[in-house]
Amino acid sequence: MVATKPKIGVLALQGDFEAHCRAIQRAGADAVEIRTAAELNDIDALVIPGGESTTMLKLLGIEGLFEPIAEFGAHKPIFGTCAGAILLAKEVLSPTQPSFGLMDLTVERNAYGRQIDSRIAQIEVAGHPAEAVFIRAPIIRRVGPQVKVLAEYQGTPVLAEQGRHMVATFHPELSAGDAVHRHFIEKISHPR
Ligand code: GLN
């Protein structure tokens, strides 16, 4: 088999998709912006970026992308960061809202409070120090038995995977290191 670079789509309706594309390319995969259901046919995995999950939900409805992405996620990997993590979770709190429910998680939106809602923290990913940029981040309040926690901050999970899918409550595309994107690329290149 000839090794080819995986092609990762980044949902480009709203939010931080350009920085994700650059991070994916730095980490060694091809990146393409996704705005239509047809474009999903051409990618190996999808990133749902940070932004505002309520706005993204509205745009997913308007563009007719909610069902196609749910269907995509039933067979192919999705990595959701921040607002994207909220969209992947099974249960969303404060307030409750619809989601793809592809990972057995309960997330609480904007959970770090108003005064200190954005920060850069040091975390550890697979034994290596990494920087985590939190922007009005959710907190993962519950993880199901199938979920593997890959990093924690202040005692709650901030990076987790379940089967082919992965979430980060922070913005890995905004930090200097590419450890998190590399992990996702590695994961989709060698599915278990
Ligand atoms: N607070 C946003 C939400 O609830 C997420 C913030 C982000 O993606 N940086 O959707």
PDB file of C-alpha atoms and ligand atoms in Angstrom:
ATOM      1  CA  MET A   1       0.000   0.000   0.000  1.00  0.00           C
ATOM      2  CA  VAL A   2       1.274   3.450  -0.873  1.00  0.00           C
ATOM      3  CA  ALA A   3       1.282   5.786   2.105  1.00  0.00           C
ATOM      4  CA  THR A   4      -0.578   8.971   1.277  1.00  0.00           C
ATOM      5  CA  LYS A   5      -1.191  12.010   3.434  1.00  0.00           C
ATOM      6  CA  PRO A   6      -4.606  11.958   5.078  1.00  0.00           C
ATOM      7  CA  LYS A   7      -6.937  14.698   3.867  1.00  0.00           C
ATOM      8  CA  ILE A   8      -8.651  16.470   6.745  1.00  0.00           C
ATOM      9  CA  GLY A   9     -11.628  18.773   6.231  1.00  0.00           C
ATOM     10  CA  VAL A  10     -12.238  21.725   8.530  1.00  0.00           C
ATOM     11  CA  LEU A  11     -15.824  22.905   8.884  1.00  0.00           C
ATOM     12  CA  ALA A  12     -15.633  26.497   7.655  1.00  0.00           C
ATOM     13  CA  LEU A  13     -19.008  28.003   8.512  1.00  0.00           C
ATOM     14  CA  GLN A  14     -17.840  30.117  11.442  1.00  0.00           C
ATOM     15  CA  GLY A  15     -15.008  30.353  13.929  1.00  0.00           C
ATOM     16  CA  ASP A  16     -11.378  29.482  13.889  1.00  0.00           C
ATOM     17  CA  PHE A  17     -11.094  27.290  10.790  1.00  0.00           C
ATOM     18  CA  GLU A  18      -8.128  28.996   9.087  1.00  0.00           C
ATOM     19  CA  ALA A  19      -5.766  28.444  12.035  1.00  0.00           C
ATOM     20  CA  HIS A  20      -6.854  24.773  12.134  1.00  0.00           C
ATOM     21  CA  CYS A  21      -5.986  24.343   8.450  1.00  0.00           C
ATOM     22  CA  ARG A  22      -2.515  25.767   9.080  1.00  0.00           C
ATOM     23  CA  ALA A  23      -1.975  23.539  12.142  1.00  0.00           C
ATOM     24  CA  ILE A  24      -3.079  20.433  10.202  1.00  0.00           C
ATOM     25  CA  GLN A  25      -0.622  21.248   7.424  1.00  0.00           C
ATOM     26  CA  ARG A  26       2.217  21.871   9.922  1.00  0.00           C
ATOM     27  CA  ALA A  27       1.417  18.511  11.507  1.00  0.00           C
ATOM     28  CA  GLY A  28       1.781  16.725   8.157  1.00  0.00           C
ATOM     29  CA  ALA A  29      -1.689  16.218   6.649  1.00  0.00           C
ATOM     30  CA  ASP A  30      -3.610  17.986   3.886  1.00  0.00           C
ATOM     31  CA  ALA A  31      -6.304  20.440   4.988  1.00  0.00           C
ATOM     32  CA  VAL A  32      -9.382  21.559   3.092  1.00  0.00           C
ATOM     33  CA  GLU A  33     -12.216  23.912   4.112  1.00  0.00           C
ATOM     34  CA  ILE A  34     -15.669  22.315   4.164  1.00  0.00           C
ATOM     35  CA  ARG A  35     -18.847  24.275   3.442  1.00  0.00           C
ATOM     36  CA  THR A  36     -21.105  21.784   1.642  1.00  0.00           C
ATOM     37  CA  ALA A  37     -22.289  18.222   2.173  1.00  0.00           C
ATOM     38  CA  ALA A  38     -20.732  17.122  -1.141  1.00  0.00           C
ATOM     39  CA  GLU A  39     -17.285  18.174   0.080  1.00  0.00           C
ATOM     40  CA  LEU A  40     -17.540  15.639   2.922  1.00  0.00           C
ATOM     41  CA  ASN A  41     -17.257  12.814   0.379  1.00  0.00           C
ATOM     42  CA  ASP A  42     -13.700  13.733  -0.373  1.00  0.00           C
ATOM     43  CA  ILE A  43     -12.101  13.762   3.122  1.00  0.00           C
ATOM     44  CA  ASP A  44     -10.756  11.182   5.575  1.00  0.00           C
ATOM     45  CA  ALA A  45     -11.669  13.101   8.743  1.00  0.00           C
ATOM     46  CA  LEU A  46     -13.373  16.325   9.832  1.00  0.00           C
ATOM     47  CA  VAL A  47     -12.398  19.019  12.335  1.00  0.00           C
ATOM     48  CA  ILE A  48     -15.178  21.106  13.889  1.00  0.00           C
ATOM     49  CA  PRO A  49     -13.429  24.237  15.153  1.00  0.00           C
ATOM     50  CA  GLY A  50     -14.057  26.578  18.055  1.00  0.00           C
ATOM     51  CA  GLY A  51     -16.414  29.500  17.666  1.00  0.00           C
ATOM     52  CA  GLU A  52     -19.929  29.783  19.022  1.00  0.00           C
ATOM     53  CA  SER A  53     -21.774  26.474  19.123  1.00  0.00           C
ATOM     54  CA  THR A  54     -25.248  28.076  18.974  1.00  0.00           C
ATOM     55  CA  THR A  55     -24.298  30.052  15.853  1.00  0.00           C
ATOM     56  CA  MET A  56     -22.716  26.967  14.316  1.00  0.00           C
ATOM     57  CA  LEU A  57     -25.875  24.943  14.987  1.00  0.00           C
ATOM     58  CA  LYS A  58     -27.947  27.609  13.234  1.00  0.00           C
ATOM     59  CA  LEU A  59     -25.616  27.661  10.234  1.00  0.00           C
ATOM     60  CA  LEU A  60     -25.515  23.841  10.093  1.00  0.00           C
ATOM     61  CA  GLY A  61     -29.314  23.950   9.814  1.00  0.00           C
ATOM     62  CA  ILE A  62     -29.354  26.678   7.176  1.00  0.00           C
ATOM     63  CA  GLU A  63     -26.704  24.948   5.048  1.00  0.00           C
ATOM     64  CA  GLY A  64     -28.355  21.522   5.441  1.00  0.00           C
ATOM     65  CA  LEU A  65     -25.176  20.114   6.958  1.00  0.00           C
ATOM     66  CA  PHE A  66     -26.386  18.684  10.285  1.00  0.00           C
ATOM     67  CA  GLU A  67     -27.593  15.322   8.930  1.00  0.00           C
ATOM     68  CA  PRO A  68     -24.662  14.847   6.507  1.00  0.00           C
ATOM     69  CA  ILE A  69     -22.135  15.461   9.317  1.00  0.00           C
ATOM     70  CA  ALA A  70     -24.006  13.102  11.677  1.00  0.00           C
ATOM     71  CA  GLU A  71     -23.855  10.491   8.912  1.00  0.00           C
ATOM     72  CA  PHE A  72     -20.139  11.234   8.266  1.00  0.00           C
ATOM     73  CA  GLY A  73     -19.405  10.769  11.979  1.00  0.00           C
ATOM     74  CA  ALA A  74     -21.089   7.364  11.979  1.00  0.00           C
ATOM     75  CA  HIS A  75     -18.237   6.085   9.766  1.00  0.00           C
ATOM     76  CA  LYS A  76     -15.356   8.574   9.839  1.00  0.00           C
ATOM     77  CA  PRO A  77     -13.377  10.446  12.522  1.00  0.00           C
ATOM     78  CA  ILE A  78     -14.370  13.879  13.809  1.00  0.00           C
ATOM     79  CA  PHE A  79     -12.229  16.100  16.053  1.00  0.00           C
ATOM     80  CA  GLY A  80     -14.213  18.817  17.833  1.00  0.00           C
ATOM     81  CA  THR A  81     -12.420  21.688  19.558  1.00  0.00           C
ATOM     82  CA  CYS A  82     -14.147  23.965  22.068  1.00  0.00           C
ATOM     83  CA  ALA A  83     -17.493  24.794  20.358  1.00  0.00           C
ATOM     84  CA  GLY A  84     -16.798  21.698  18.222  1.00  0.00           C
ATOM     85  CA  ALA A  85     -16.428  19.617  21.407  1.00  0.00           C
ATOM     86  CA  ILE A  86     -19.814  20.917  22.549  1.00  0.00           C
ATOM     87  CA  LEU A  87     -21.310  19.785  19.223  1.00  0.00           C
ATOM     88  CA  LEU A  88     -19.836  16.272  19.559  1.00  0.00           C
ATOM     89  CA  ALA A  89     -21.021  15.674  23.142  1.00  0.00           C
ATOM     90  CA  LYS A  90     -24.023  13.542  23.940  1.00  0.00           C
ATOM     91  CA  GLU A  91     -25.330  15.990  26.541  1.00  0.00           C
ATOM     92  CA  VAL A  92     -24.933  19.795  26.663  1.00  0.00           C
ATOM     93  CA  LEU A  93     -25.700  21.891  29.740  1.00  0.00           C
ATOM     94  CA  SER A  94     -26.232  25.602  30.424  1.00  0.00           C
ATOM     95  CA  PRO A  95     -28.320  25.697  28.467  1.00  0.00           C
ATOM     96  CA  THR A  96     -29.190  22.355  26.903  1.00  0.00           C
ATOM     97  CA  GLN A  97     -28.976  22.341  23.100  1.00  0.00           C
ATOM     98  CA  PRO A  98     -28.934  19.810  20.267  1.00  0.00           C
ATOM     99  CA  SER A  99     -25.667  18.101  19.339  1.00  0.00           C
ATOM    100  CA  PHE A 100     -24.323  15.204  17.266  1.00  0.00           C
ATOM    101  CA  GLY A 101     -23.955  13.045  20.391  1.00  0.00           C
ATOM    102  CA  LEU A 102     -21.026  11.115  18.916  1.00  0.00           C
ATOM    103  CA  MET A 103     -19.085  10.982  22.211  1.00  0.00           C
ATOM    104  CA  ASP A 104     -20.515   9.907  25.557  1.00  0.00           C
ATOM    105  CA  LEU A 105     -19.777  13.184  27.352  1.00  0.00           C
ATOM    106  CA  THR A 106     -21.676  15.777  29.323  1.00  0.00           C
ATOM    107  CA  VAL A 107     -20.306  19.275  28.749  1.00  0.00           C
ATOM    108  CA  GLU A 108     -21.214  22.511  30.446  1.00  0.00           C
ATOM    109  CA  ARG A 109     -20.847  25.600  28.255  1.00  0.00           C
ATOM    110  CA  ASN A 110     -18.903  28.692  29.355  1.00  0.00           C
ATOM    111  CA  ALA A 111     -18.131  26.886  32.572  1.00  0.00           C
ATOM    112  CA  TYR A 112     -15.030  28.707  33.824  1.00  0.00           C
ATOM    113  CA  GLY A 113     -17.050  31.799  34.794  1.00  0.00           C
ATOM    114  CA  ARG A 114     -17.062  35.320  33.454  1.00  0.00           C
ATOM    115  CA  GLN A 115     -14.017  36.930  35.064  1.00  0.00           C
ATOM    116  CA  ILE A 116     -11.522  34.289  34.118  1.00  0.00           C
ATOM    117  CA  ASP A 117     -13.085  32.950  30.973  1.00  0.00           C
ATOM    118  CA  SER A 118      -9.932  32.891  28.835  1.00  0.00           C
ATOM    119  CA  ARG A 119      -6.448  31.728  29.775  1.00  0.00           C
ATOM    120  CA  ILE A 120      -3.345  29.876  28.640  1.00  0.00           C
ATOM    121  CA  ALA A 121      -2.521  26.850  30.788  1.00  0.00           C
ATOM    122  CA  GLN A 122       0.184  24.219  30.843  1.00  0.00           C
ATOM    123  CA  ILE A 123      -1.082  20.674  30.419  1.00  0.00           C
ATOM    124  CA  GLU A 124       0.522  17.339  29.622  1.00  0.00           C
ATOM    125  CA  VAL A 125      -0.318  15.403  26.461  1.00  0.00           C
ATOM    126  CA  ALA A 126       1.062  11.845  26.309  1.00  0.00           C
ATOM    127  CA  GLY A 127       3.744  12.724  28.838  1.00  0.00           C
ATOM    128  CA  HIS A 128       4.840  15.878  27.011  1.00  0.00           C
ATOM    129  CA  PRO A 129       4.236  19.415  28.262  1.00  0.00           C
ATOM    130  CA  ALA A 130       1.794  21.300  26.040  1.00  0.00           C
ATOM    131  CA  GLU A 131       0.108  24.670  26.022  1.00  0.00           C
ATOM    132  CA  ALA A 132      -3.686  24.877  26.180  1.00  0.00           C
ATOM    133  CA  VAL A 133      -5.476  28.066  25.133  1.00  0.00           C
ATOM    134  CA  PHE A 134      -8.942  28.232  26.701  1.00  0.00           C
ATOM    135  CA  ILE A 135     -11.458  30.764  25.304  1.00  0.00           C
ATOM    136  CA  ARG A 136     -14.890  30.762  26.973  1.00  0.00           C
ATOM    137  CA  ALA A 137     -14.343  27.039  27.225  1.00  0.00           C
ATOM    138  CA  PRO A 138     -16.777  24.339  28.255  1.00  0.00           C
ATOM    139  CA  ILE A 139     -15.970  21.926  31.084  1.00  0.00           C
ATOM    140  CA  ILE A 140     -16.443  18.192  30.583  1.00  0.00           C
ATOM    141  CA  ARG A 141     -18.553  17.205  33.608  1.00  0.00           C
ATOM    142  CA  ARG A 142     -19.022  13.510  32.813  1.00  0.00           C
ATOM    143  CA  VAL A 143     -17.242  10.960  30.645  1.00  0.00           C
ATOM    144  CA  GLY A 144     -18.813   7.636  29.695  1.00  0.00           C
ATOM    145  CA  PRO A 145     -16.996   4.302  30.169  1.00  0.00           C
ATOM    146  CA  GLN A 146     -15.875   4.204  26.511  1.00  0.00           C
ATOM    147  CA  VAL A 147     -14.144   7.577  26.713  1.00  0.00           C
ATOM    148  CA  LYS A 148     -10.376   7.752  27.161  1.00  0.00           C
ATOM    149  CA  VAL A 149      -9.106  10.920  28.834  1.00  0.00           C
ATOM    150  CA  LEU A 150      -5.825  12.109  27.257  1.00  0.00           C
ATOM    151  CA  ALA A 151      -5.222  15.302  29.279  1.00  0.00           C
ATOM    152  CA  GLU A 152      -6.663  17.063  32.294  1.00  0.00           C
ATOM    153  CA  TYR A 153      -6.594  20.590  33.668  1.00  0.00           C
ATOM    154  CA  GLN A 154      -7.684  21.435  37.220  1.00  0.00           C
ATOM    155  CA  GLY A 155      -9.008  17.916  37.701  1.00  0.00           C
ATOM    156  CA  THR A 156     -11.340  17.750  34.700  1.00  0.00           C
ATOM    157  CA  PRO A 157     -10.704  16.239  31.242  1.00  0.00           C
ATOM    158  CA  VAL A 158      -9.732  18.727  28.510  1.00  0.00           C
ATOM    159  CA  LEU A 159      -8.669  16.272  25.789  1.00  0.00           C
ATOM    160  CA  ALA A 160     -10.463  12.968  25.263  1.00  0.00           C
ATOM    161  CA  GLU A 161     -11.190  10.351  22.635  1.00  0.00           C
ATOM    162  CA  GLN A 162     -13.811   7.713  22.044  1.00  0.00           C
ATOM    163  CA  GLY A 163     -13.223   5.288  19.213  1.00  0.00           C
ATOM    164  CA  ARG A 164     -12.462   7.321  16.097  1.00  0.00           C
ATOM    165  CA  HIS A 165     -13.565  10.661  17.576  1.00  0.00           C
ATOM    166  CA  MET A 166     -11.716  13.189  19.713  1.00  0.00           C
ATOM    167  CA  VAL A 167     -12.474  16.439  21.553  1.00  0.00           C
ATOM    168  CA  ALA A 168     -10.431  19.247  23.097  1.00  0.00           C
ATOM    169  CA  THR A 169     -12.091  21.919  25.235  1.00  0.00           C
ATOM    170  CA  PHE A 170      -9.208  24.269  24.359  1.00  0.00           C
ATOM    171  CA  HIS A 171      -7.827  25.624  21.061  1.00  0.00           C
ATOM    172  CA  PRO A 172      -4.903  23.429  19.948  1.00  0.00           C
ATOM    173  CA  GLU A 173      -4.670  25.393  16.667  1.00  0.00           C
ATOM    174  CA  LEU A 174      -3.564  28.502  18.600  1.00  0.00           C
ATOM    175  CA  SER A 175      -0.543  27.093  20.419  1.00  0.00           C
ATOM    176  CA  ALA A 176       2.974  26.755  19.113  1.00  0.00           C
ATOM    177  CA  GLY A 177       3.233  22.952  19.397  1.00  0.00           C
ATOM    178  CA  ASP A 178       1.277  20.615  17.157  1.00  0.00           C
ATOM    179  CA  ALA A 179       1.150  17.612  19.537  1.00  0.00           C
ATOM    180  CA  VAL A 180      -2.644  17.463  19.570  1.00  0.00           C
ATOM    181  CA  HIS A 181      -3.079  17.667  15.788  1.00  0.00           C
ATOM    182  CA  ARG A 182      -0.277  15.127  15.375  1.00  0.00           C
ATOM    183  CA  HIS A 183      -2.092  12.764  17.741  1.00  0.00           C
ATOM    184  CA  PHE A 184      -5.294  13.068  15.686  1.00  0.00           C
ATOM    185  CA  ILE A 185      -3.445  12.470  12.411  1.00  0.00           C
ATOM    186  CA  GLU A 186      -1.666   9.458  13.926  1.00  0.00           C
ATOM    187  CA  LYS A 187      -4.988   8.142  15.237  1.00  0.00           C
ATOM    188  CA  ILE A 188      -6.796   8.381  11.889  1.00  0.00           C
ATOM    189  CA  SER A 189      -3.814   6.946  10.042  1.00  0.00           C
ATOM    190  CA  HIS A 190      -3.789   3.825  12.249  1.00  0.00           C
ATOM    191  CA  PRO A 191      -7.409   3.176  13.228  1.00  0.00           C
ATOM    192  CA  ARG A 192      -7.812   0.560  15.938  1.00  0.00           C
TER     193      ARG A 192
HETATM  194  N1  GLN B   1     -18.450  29.500  24.444  1.00  0.00           N
HETATM  195  C1  GLN B   1     -18.542  28.890  23.149  1.00  0.00           C
HETATM  196  C2  GLN B   1     -19.808  28.025  23.039  1.00  0.00           C
HETATM  197  O1  GLN B   1     -20.474  27.807  23.991  1.00  0.00           O
HETATM  198  C3  GLN B   1     -17.327  28.057  22.834  1.00  0.00           C
HETATM  199  C4  GLN B   1     -16.111  28.940  22.826  1.00  0.00           C
HETATM  200  C5  GLN B   1     -15.056  28.545  21.844  1.00  0.00           C
HETATM  201  O2  GLN B   1     -15.250  27.730  20.957  1.00  0.00           O
HETATM  202  N2  GLN B   1     -13.925  29.173  21.995  1.00  0.00           N
HETATM  203  O3  GLN B   1     -20.138  27.584  21.991  1.00  0.00           O
END
